[in-house]
PDB file of C-alpha atoms in Angstrom:
ATOM      1  CA  GLN A  97     125.851 131.946  71.094  1.00 90.00           C
ATOM      2  CA  MET A  98     126.693 135.224  69.366  1.00 92.00           C
ATOM      3  CA  ARG A  99     126.272 135.974  65.685  1.00 93.00           C
ATOM      4  CA  LEU A 100     127.721 139.202  64.386  1.00 90.00           C
ATOM      5  CA  THR A 101     125.869 140.521  61.326  1.00 92.00           C
ATOM      6  CA  GLY A 102     128.784 141.342  59.034  1.00 90.00           C
ATOM      7  CA  GLU A 103     129.966 144.940  59.321  1.00 90.00           C
ATOM      8  CA  SER A 104     126.482 146.209  60.271  1.00 95.00           C
ATOM      9  CA  GLY A 105     127.286 146.942  63.919  1.00 96.00           C
ATOM     10  CA  LYS A 106     124.529 144.491  64.927  1.00 97.00           C
ATOM     11  CA  ALA A 107     124.600 141.060  66.613  1.00 96.00           C
ATOM     12  CA  THR A 108     122.218 138.422  67.923  1.00 96.00           C
ATOM     13  CA  PHE A 109     123.026 136.807  71.261  1.00 95.00           C
ATOM     14  CA  THR A 110     121.517 133.808  73.059  1.00 95.00           C
ATOM     15  CA  ALA A 111     122.439 132.135  76.351  1.00 94.00           C
ATOM     16  CA  GLN A 112     121.066 129.601  78.783  1.00 94.00           C
ATOM     17  CA  LEU A 113     121.435 129.871  82.562  1.00 93.00           C
ATOM     18  CA  THR A 114     120.767 127.440  85.384  1.00 93.00           C
ATOM     19  CA  MET A 115     120.153 129.234  88.666  1.00 91.00           C
ATOM     20  CA  VAL A 116     119.497 128.458  92.342  1.00 90.00           C
ATOM     21  CA  ARG A 117     119.096 130.611  95.424  1.00 86.00           C
ATOM     22  CA  SER A 118     122.442 131.507  96.954  1.00 86.00           C
ATOM     23  CA  ASP A 119     124.045 130.550 100.250  1.00 86.00           C
ATOM     24  CA  TYR A 120     123.315 134.103 101.360  1.00 87.00           C
ATOM     25  CA  TRP A 121     119.591 133.444 100.820  1.00 87.00           C
ATOM     26  CA  ILE A 122     119.832 130.351 103.053  1.00 88.00           C
ATOM     27  CA  LEU A 123     121.532 132.412 105.798  1.00 90.00           C
ATOM     28  CA  ALA A 124     119.038 135.273 105.497  1.00 92.00           C
ATOM     29  CA  THR A 125     115.941 133.038 105.484  1.00 91.00           C
ATOM     30  CA  PRO A 126     115.018 131.719 108.939  1.00 90.00           C
ATOM     31  CA  GLY A 127     114.021 128.060 108.801  1.00 90.00           C
ATOM     32  CA  ALA A 128     115.486 127.422 105.338  1.00 89.00           C
ATOM     33  CA  ASP A 129     116.951 123.930 105.127  1.00 90.00           C
ATOM     34  CA  PRO A 130     120.398 124.096 103.490  1.00 86.00           C
ATOM     35  CA  ASP A 131     120.276 120.323 102.866  1.00 88.00           C
ATOM     36  CA  ASN A 132     117.043 120.495 100.840  1.00 89.00           C
ATOM     37  CA  PRO A 133     117.841 121.203  97.159  1.00 89.00           C
ATOM     38  CA  ALA A 134     114.199 122.129  96.441  1.00 90.00           C
ATOM     39  CA  ALA A 135     114.476 125.037  98.926  1.00 89.00           C
ATOM     40  CA  ARG A 136     116.995 126.638  96.564  1.00 89.00           C
ATOM     41  CA  THR A 137     114.317 126.814  93.833  1.00 90.00           C
ATOM     42  CA  PRO A 138     116.372 125.555  90.879  1.00 92.00           C
ATOM     43  CA  HIS A 139     115.257 127.059  87.568  1.00 93.00           C
ATOM     44  CA  THR A 140     116.465 127.896  84.071  1.00 95.00           C
ATOM     45  CA  HIS A 141     116.495 130.975  81.862  1.00 95.00           C
ATOM     46  CA  HIS A 142     116.906 131.459  78.139  1.00 96.00           C
ATOM     47  CA  LEU A 143     118.128 134.947  77.213  1.00 95.00           C
ATOM     48  CA  SER A 144     118.340 136.648  73.845  1.00 96.00           C
ATOM     49  CA  ILE A 145     119.057 139.944  72.177  1.00 96.00           C
ATOM     50  CA  VAL A 146     118.006 140.168  68.531  1.00 96.00           C
ATOM     51  CA  GLN A 147     119.994 142.600  66.384  1.00 97.00           C
ATOM     52  CA  GLY A 148     121.586 144.332  69.363  1.00 97.00           C
ATOM     53  CA  THR A 149     124.037 147.193  68.994  1.00 98.00           C
ATOM     54  CA  VAL A 150     127.742 146.273  68.903  1.00 97.00           C
ATOM     55  CA  THR A 151     130.178 148.677  70.587  1.00 97.00           C
ATOM     56  CA  PRO A 152     133.961 148.160  70.621  1.00 95.00           C
ATOM     57  CA  LEU A 153     135.719 147.943  74.011  1.00 96.00           C
ATOM     58  CA  ALA A 154     139.462 148.254  74.670  1.00 91.00           C
ATOM     59  CA  ASN A 155     139.775 144.486  75.178  1.00 94.00           C
ATOM     60  CA  GLY A 156     136.692 143.174  73.366  1.00 95.00           C
ATOM     61  CA  PHE A 157     133.212 144.330  72.456  1.00 96.00           C
ATOM     62  CA  ARG A 158     129.732 144.942  73.911  1.00 97.00           C
ATOM     63  CA  VAL A 159     126.334 143.942  72.548  1.00 97.00           C
ATOM     64  CA  SER A 160     123.299 145.648  74.050  1.00 98.00           C
ATOM     65  CA  GLY A 161     119.596 145.767  73.369  1.00 97.00           C
ATOM     66  CA  PRO A 162     116.143 144.688  74.512  1.00 96.00           C
ATOM     67  CA  ALA A 163     116.237 141.330  76.308  1.00 95.00           C
ATOM     68  CA  VAL A 164     113.855 138.449  75.781  1.00 93.00           C
ATOM     69  CA  VAL A 165     113.908 136.273  78.929  1.00 95.00           C
ATOM     70  CA  THR A 166     112.172 133.007  79.779  1.00 94.00           C
ATOM     71  CA  ALA A 167     111.904 131.326  83.183  1.00 93.00           C
ATOM     72  CA  SER A 168     111.858 127.510  83.088  1.00 93.00           C
ATOM     73  CA  GLY A 169     110.395 127.580  79.582  1.00 92.00           C
ATOM     74  CA  ASN A 170     107.736 130.224  80.240  1.00 93.00           C
ATOM     75  CA  PRO A 171     107.685 134.007  79.856  1.00 90.00           C
ATOM     76  CA  ALA A 172     109.627 135.530  82.759  1.00 91.00           C
ATOM     77  CA  PRO A 173     107.261 136.793  85.490  1.00 89.00           C
ATOM     78  CA  PHE A 174     109.141 140.015  86.168  1.00 84.00           C
ATOM     79  CA  GLY A 175     107.953 141.878  83.095  1.00 75.00           C
ATOM     80  CA  PRO A 176     108.913 142.402  79.479  1.00 80.00           C
ATOM     81  CA  SER A 177     110.743 145.731  79.778  1.00 90.00           C
ATOM     82  CA  SER A 178     114.387 144.738  80.221  1.00 94.00           C
ATOM     83  CA  GLU A 179     117.658 145.584  78.559  1.00 96.00           C
ATOM     84  CA  LEU A 180     120.710 143.318  78.491  1.00 97.00           C
ATOM     85  CA  GLN A 181     124.336 144.341  78.084  1.00 98.00           C
ATOM     86  CA  VAL A 182     126.780 141.584  77.091  1.00 97.00           C
ATOM     87  CA  ASP A 183     130.489 142.376  77.443  1.00 97.00           C
ATOM     88  CA  VAL A 184     132.846 139.915  75.739  1.00 96.00           C
ATOM     89  CA  THR A 185     136.440 140.584  76.787  1.00 96.00           C
ATOM     90  CA  GLY A 186     139.773 138.852  77.153  1.00 94.00           C
ATOM     91  CA  GLY A 187     143.480 139.220  77.671  1.00 88.00           C
ATOM     92  CA  SER A 188     146.584 139.017  75.508  1.00 88.00           C
ATOM     93  CA  SER A 189     146.818 135.215  75.791  1.00 91.00           C
ATOM     94  CA  VAL A 190     143.125 134.358  75.346  1.00 89.00           C
ATOM     95  CA  PRO A 191     141.087 137.011  73.529  1.00 88.00           C
ATOM     96  CA  TYR A 192     137.294 136.900  73.923  1.00 91.00           C
ATOM     97  CA  SER A 193     137.505 134.547  76.910  1.00 93.00           C
ATOM     98  CA  ASN A 194     135.134 136.225  79.380  1.00 95.00           C
ATOM     99  CA  VAL A 195     131.508 137.302  79.274  1.00 96.00           C
ATOM    100  CA  LYS A 196     129.534 139.577  81.606  1.00 97.00           C
ATOM    101  CA  LEU A 197     125.746 139.911  81.465  1.00 97.00           C
ATOM    102  CA  THR A 198     124.231 143.040  83.032  1.00 98.00           C
ATOM    103  CA  PHE A 199     120.495 143.695  83.159  1.00 97.00           C
ATOM    104  CA  THR A 200     118.525 146.917  83.475  1.00 95.00           C
ATOM    105  CA  GLY A 201     114.778 147.413  83.695  1.00 95.00           C
ATOM    106  CA  ASP A 202     112.309 144.835  85.025  1.00 94.00           C
ATOM    107  CA  ALA A 203     114.839 141.955  85.069  1.00 95.00           C
ATOM    108  CA  VAL A 204     116.889 143.672  87.797  1.00 95.00           C
ATOM    109  CA  ALA A 205     114.242 142.536  90.312  1.00 91.00           C
ATOM    110  CA  HIS A 206     115.342 138.947  89.638  1.00 91.00           C
ATOM    111  CA  PHE A 207     118.963 139.095  88.438  1.00 92.00           C
ATOM    112  CA  GLY A 208     120.133 142.101  90.474  1.00 91.00           C
ATOM    113  CA  THR A 209     122.283 145.013  89.345  1.00 94.00           C
ATOM    114  CA  GLN A 210     125.656 143.244  89.413  1.00 94.00           C
ATOM    115  CA  ALA A 211     126.972 141.522  86.306  1.00 96.00           C
ATOM    116  CA  LEU A 212     126.623 137.758  85.919  1.00 95.00           C
ATOM    117  CA  GLU A 213     130.077 136.549  84.882  1.00 95.00           C
ATOM    118  CA  GLY A 214     130.935 133.557  82.747  1.00 93.00           C
ATOM    119  CA  VAL A 215     133.384 132.034  80.298  1.00 92.00           C
ATOM    120  CA  VAL A 216     133.213 131.938  76.492  1.00 89.00           C
ATOM    121  CA  ARG A 217     133.168 128.245  75.521  1.00 83.00           C
ATOM    122  CA  THR A 218     134.090 128.479  71.863  1.00 77.00           C
ATOM    123  CA  TRP A 219     135.227 131.230  69.547  1.00 70.00           C
ATOM    124  CA  ARG A 220     135.436 131.055  65.760  1.00 63.00           C
TER     125      ARG A 220
END
């Protein structure tokens, strides 16, 4: 969910993620059982930016700021010093259709440096 704060140049963003270890992790981990769902360590995250900075992009906008991250309902174990950049972009047929989440700081140890890509579900 994204709430722009009028013409202030600020926005609040929240998202929920469900994650599991990748197929690459199974291949790189000797003895990992690809048929055991528990080996993939399923978990959830809630992410938020409160009053982040809004920056226009050629085909959308960016919201960036300090990230608050939980892990399965608890404070994330990788540390509190993380920034999140949320790019909301689209094309000529469907504006604001795509979202990319990119972390910096402590959260990179868990989420990596590449953007997590998704789809905007609703736009008003």
